[in-house]
mmCIF file of C-alpha atoms in Angstrom:
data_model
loop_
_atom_site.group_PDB
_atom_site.id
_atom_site.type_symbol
_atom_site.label_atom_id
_atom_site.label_comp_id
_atom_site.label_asym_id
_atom_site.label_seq_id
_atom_site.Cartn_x
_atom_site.Cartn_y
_atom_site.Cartn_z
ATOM 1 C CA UNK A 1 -11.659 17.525 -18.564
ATOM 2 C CA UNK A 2 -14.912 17.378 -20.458
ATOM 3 C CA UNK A 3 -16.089 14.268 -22.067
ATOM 4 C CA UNK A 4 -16.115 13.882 -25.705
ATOM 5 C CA UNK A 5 -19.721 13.925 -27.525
ATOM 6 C CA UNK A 6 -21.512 11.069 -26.796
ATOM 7 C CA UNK A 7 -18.993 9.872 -23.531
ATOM 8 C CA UNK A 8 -20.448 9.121 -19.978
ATOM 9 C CA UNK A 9 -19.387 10.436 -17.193
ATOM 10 C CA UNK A 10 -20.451 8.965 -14.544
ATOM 11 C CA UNK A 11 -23.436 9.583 -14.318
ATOM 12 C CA UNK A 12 -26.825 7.170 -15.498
ATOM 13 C CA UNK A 13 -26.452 6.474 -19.369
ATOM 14 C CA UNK A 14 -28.996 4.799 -21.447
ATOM 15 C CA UNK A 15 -27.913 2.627 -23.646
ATOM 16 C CA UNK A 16 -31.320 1.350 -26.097
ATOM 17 C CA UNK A 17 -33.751 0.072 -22.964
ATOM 18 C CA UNK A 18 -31.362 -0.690 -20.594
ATOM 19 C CA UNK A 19 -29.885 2.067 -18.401
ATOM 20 C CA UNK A 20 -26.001 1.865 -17.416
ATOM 21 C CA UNK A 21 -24.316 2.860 -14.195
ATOM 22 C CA UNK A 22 -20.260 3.284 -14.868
ATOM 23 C CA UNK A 23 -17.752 5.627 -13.397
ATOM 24 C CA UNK A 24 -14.003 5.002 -13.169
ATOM 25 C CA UNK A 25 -13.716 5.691 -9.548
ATOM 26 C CA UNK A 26 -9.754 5.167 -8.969
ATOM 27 C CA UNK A 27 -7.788 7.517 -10.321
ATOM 28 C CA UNK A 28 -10.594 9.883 -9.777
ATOM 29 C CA UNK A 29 -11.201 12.205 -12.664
ATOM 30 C CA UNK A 30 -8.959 14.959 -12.788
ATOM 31 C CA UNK A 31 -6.646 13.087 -10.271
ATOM 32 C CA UNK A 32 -2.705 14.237 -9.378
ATOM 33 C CA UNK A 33 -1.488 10.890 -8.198
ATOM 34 C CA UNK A 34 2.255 10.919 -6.721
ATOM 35 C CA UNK A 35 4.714 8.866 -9.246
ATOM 36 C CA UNK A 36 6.177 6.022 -6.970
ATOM 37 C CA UNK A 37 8.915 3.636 -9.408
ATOM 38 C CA UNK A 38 8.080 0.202 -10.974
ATOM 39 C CA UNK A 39 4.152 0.385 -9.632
ATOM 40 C CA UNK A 40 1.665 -0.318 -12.091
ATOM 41 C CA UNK A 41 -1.599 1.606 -12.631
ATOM 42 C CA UNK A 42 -4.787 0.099 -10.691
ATOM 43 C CA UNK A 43 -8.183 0.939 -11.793
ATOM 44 C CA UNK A 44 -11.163 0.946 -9.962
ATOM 45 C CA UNK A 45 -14.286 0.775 -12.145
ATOM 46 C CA UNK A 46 -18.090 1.100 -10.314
ATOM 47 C CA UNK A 47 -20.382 -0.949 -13.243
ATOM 48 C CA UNK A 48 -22.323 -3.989 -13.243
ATOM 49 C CA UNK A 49 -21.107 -7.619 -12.604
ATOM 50 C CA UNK A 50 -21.650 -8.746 -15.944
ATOM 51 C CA UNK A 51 -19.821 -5.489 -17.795
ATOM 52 C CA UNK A 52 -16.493 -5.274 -19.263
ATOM 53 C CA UNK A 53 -14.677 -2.962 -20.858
ATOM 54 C CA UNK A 54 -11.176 -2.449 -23.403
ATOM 55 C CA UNK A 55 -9.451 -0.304 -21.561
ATOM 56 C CA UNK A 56 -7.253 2.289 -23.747
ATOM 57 C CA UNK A 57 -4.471 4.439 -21.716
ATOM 58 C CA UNK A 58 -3.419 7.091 -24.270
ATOM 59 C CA UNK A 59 -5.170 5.550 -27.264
ATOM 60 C CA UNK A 60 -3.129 2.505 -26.510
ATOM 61 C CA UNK A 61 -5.821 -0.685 -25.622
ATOM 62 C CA UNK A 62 -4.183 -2.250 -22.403
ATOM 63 C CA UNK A 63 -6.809 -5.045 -22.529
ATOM 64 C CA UNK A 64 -10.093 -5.930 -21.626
ATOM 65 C CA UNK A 65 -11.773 -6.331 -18.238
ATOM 66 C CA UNK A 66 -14.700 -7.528 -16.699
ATOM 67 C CA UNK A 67 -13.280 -6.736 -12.757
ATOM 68 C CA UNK A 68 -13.879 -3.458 -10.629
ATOM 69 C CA UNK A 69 -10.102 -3.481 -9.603
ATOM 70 C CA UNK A 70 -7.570 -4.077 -12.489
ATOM 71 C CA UNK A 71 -3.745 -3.522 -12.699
ATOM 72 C CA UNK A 72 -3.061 -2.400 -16.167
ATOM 73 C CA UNK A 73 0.792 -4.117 -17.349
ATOM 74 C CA UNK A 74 2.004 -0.488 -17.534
ATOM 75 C CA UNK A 75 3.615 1.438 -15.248
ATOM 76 C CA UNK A 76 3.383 4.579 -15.954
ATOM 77 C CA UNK A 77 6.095 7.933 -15.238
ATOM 78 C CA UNK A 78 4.900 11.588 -14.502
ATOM 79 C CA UNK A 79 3.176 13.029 -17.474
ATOM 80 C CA UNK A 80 -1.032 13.452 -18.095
ATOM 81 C CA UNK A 81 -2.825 10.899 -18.820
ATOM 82 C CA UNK A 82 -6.806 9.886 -20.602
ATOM 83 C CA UNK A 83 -8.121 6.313 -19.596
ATOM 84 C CA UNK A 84 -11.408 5.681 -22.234
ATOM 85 C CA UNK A 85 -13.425 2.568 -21.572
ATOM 86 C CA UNK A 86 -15.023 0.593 -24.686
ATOM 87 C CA UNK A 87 -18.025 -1.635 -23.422
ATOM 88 C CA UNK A 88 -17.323 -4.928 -25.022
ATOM 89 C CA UNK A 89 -21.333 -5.744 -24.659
ATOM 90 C CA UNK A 90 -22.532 -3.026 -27.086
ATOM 91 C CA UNK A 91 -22.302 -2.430 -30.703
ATOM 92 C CA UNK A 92 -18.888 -0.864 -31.666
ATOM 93 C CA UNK A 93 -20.584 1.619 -33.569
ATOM 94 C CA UNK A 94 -21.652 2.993 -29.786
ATOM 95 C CA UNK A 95 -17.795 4.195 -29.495
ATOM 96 C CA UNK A 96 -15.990 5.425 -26.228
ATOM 97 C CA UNK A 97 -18.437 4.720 -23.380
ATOM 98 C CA UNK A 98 -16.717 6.687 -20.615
ATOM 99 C CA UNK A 99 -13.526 8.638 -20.030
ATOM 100 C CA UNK A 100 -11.408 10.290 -17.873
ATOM 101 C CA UNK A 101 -7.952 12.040 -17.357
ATOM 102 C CA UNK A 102 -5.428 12.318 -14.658
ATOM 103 C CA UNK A 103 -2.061 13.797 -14.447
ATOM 104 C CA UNK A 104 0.767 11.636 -12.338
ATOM 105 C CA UNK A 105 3.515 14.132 -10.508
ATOM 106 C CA UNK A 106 7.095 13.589 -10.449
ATOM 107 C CA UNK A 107 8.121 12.199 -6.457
ATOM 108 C CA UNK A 108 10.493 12.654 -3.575
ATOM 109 C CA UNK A 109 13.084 10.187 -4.452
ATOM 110 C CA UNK A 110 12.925 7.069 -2.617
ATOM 111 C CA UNK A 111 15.400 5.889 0.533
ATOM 112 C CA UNK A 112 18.078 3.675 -1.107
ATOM 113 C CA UNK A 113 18.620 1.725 2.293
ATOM 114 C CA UNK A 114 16.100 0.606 5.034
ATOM 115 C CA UNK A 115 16.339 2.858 8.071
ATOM 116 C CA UNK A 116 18.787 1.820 10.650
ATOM 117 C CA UNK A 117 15.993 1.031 13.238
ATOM 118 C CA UNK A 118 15.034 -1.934 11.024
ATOM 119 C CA UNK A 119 18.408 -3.640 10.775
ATOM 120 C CA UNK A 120 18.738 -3.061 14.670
ATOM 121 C CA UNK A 121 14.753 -5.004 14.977
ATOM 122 C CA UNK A 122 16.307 -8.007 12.981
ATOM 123 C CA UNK A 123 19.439 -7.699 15.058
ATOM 124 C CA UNK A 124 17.683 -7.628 18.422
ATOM 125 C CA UNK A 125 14.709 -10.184 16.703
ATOM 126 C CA UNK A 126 17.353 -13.002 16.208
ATOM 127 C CA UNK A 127 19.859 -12.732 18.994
ATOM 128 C CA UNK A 128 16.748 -12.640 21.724
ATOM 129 C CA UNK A 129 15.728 -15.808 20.436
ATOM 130 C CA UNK A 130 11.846 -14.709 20.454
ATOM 131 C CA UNK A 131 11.734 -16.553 16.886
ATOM 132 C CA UNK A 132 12.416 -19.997 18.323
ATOM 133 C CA UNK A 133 8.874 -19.490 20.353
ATOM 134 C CA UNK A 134 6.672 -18.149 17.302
ATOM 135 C CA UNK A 135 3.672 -20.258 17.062
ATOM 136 C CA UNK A 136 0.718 -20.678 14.810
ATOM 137 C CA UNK A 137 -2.156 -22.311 16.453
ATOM 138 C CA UNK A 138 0.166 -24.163 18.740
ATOM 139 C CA UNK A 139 2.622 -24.758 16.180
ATOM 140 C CA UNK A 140 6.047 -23.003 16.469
ATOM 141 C CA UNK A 141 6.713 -21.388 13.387
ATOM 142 C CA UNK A 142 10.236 -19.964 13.684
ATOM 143 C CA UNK A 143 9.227 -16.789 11.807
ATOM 144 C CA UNK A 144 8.549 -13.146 12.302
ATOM 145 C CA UNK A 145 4.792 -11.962 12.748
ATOM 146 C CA UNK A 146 5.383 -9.698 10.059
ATOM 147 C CA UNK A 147 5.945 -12.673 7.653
ATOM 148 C CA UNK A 148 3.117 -14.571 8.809
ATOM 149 C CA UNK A 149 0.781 -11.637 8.307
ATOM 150 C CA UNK A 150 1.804 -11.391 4.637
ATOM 151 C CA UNK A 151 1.597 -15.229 4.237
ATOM 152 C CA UNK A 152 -1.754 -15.143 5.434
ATOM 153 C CA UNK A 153 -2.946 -11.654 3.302
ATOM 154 C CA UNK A 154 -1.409 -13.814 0.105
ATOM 155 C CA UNK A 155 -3.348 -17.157 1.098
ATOM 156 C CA UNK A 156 -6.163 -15.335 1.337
ATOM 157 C CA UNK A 157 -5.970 -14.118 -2.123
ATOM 158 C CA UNK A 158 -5.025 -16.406 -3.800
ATOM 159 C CA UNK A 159 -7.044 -19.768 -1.768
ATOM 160 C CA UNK A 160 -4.659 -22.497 -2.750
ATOM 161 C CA UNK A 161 -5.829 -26.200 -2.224
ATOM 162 C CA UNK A 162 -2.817 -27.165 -1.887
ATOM 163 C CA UNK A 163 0.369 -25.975 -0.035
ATOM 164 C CA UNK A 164 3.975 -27.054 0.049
ATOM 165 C CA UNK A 165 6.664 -25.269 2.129
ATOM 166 C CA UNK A 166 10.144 -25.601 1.995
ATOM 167 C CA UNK A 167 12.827 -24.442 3.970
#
């Protein structure tokens, strides 16, 4: 898709003295992203620390952002799509500042049901007992690695100070 008159694309814009650096790097222009159900639309902007943008999806303004990675509260189904950025730290007579378009493609459908191979792991997981000798740092944990591993991706993210667990 070409840009509109005046619309970055990527590439160095200069914006009175200053010169700007912004590209929406995720979906890439001219993307064909794979619909998957119920999963809302990341961005990935490159631009400076102190930038932020509206974001518009369709002509619709899904908010403004000031973060490389965003998840827009949409989630959107196969069709084409045009994702404009507004700078929020230039006139608004400057317009559009950069924008792109992807398409998203209908999917294979989704398994209904795990595979059989993971109700036979928690099967064989419980009954060996294994769980009763799960430890973090010397602590048994009674849980499954897996669990841990996504307990520890979350605290990581999020860096509570405090944390209660129950059950």
């Amino acid at each position: 898709a070409r840009p509109a008159q005046g619309l970055a694309t990527g590439s160095d814009v200069h914006s009175g003295s200053n010169q700007i650096d912004v590209a929406i790097e995720h979906p890439a222009p001219g993307a064909e992203l794979i619909y998957i159900p119920n999963i809302p639309l990341w961005l990935r902007i490159r631009k400076a620390e102190t930038q932020c943008f509206e974001v518009f999806l369709n002509d619709e303004s899904k908010g403004i952002t000031c973060d490389h990675d965003t998840i827009l509260d949409v989630t959107p189904i196969p069709g084409e799509y045009q994702i404009r950025l507004v700078a929020t730290f230039l006139l608004s007579s400057h317009g559009p500042f950069f924008e792109s378009t992807f398409r998203i493609l209908p999917g294979a459908p989704l398994p209904t049901a795990p595979p059989a191979c993971v109700h036979e792991y928690h099967k064989w997981w419980h009954s060996s007992n294994i769980w009763m000798h799960s430890t973090w740092r010397g602590v048994v944990t009674h849980k499954a690695p897996t669990d841990m591993w996504n307990y520890q991706e979350i605290l990581h993210e999020l860096k509570p100070t405090i944390l209660i667990e129950f059950g």
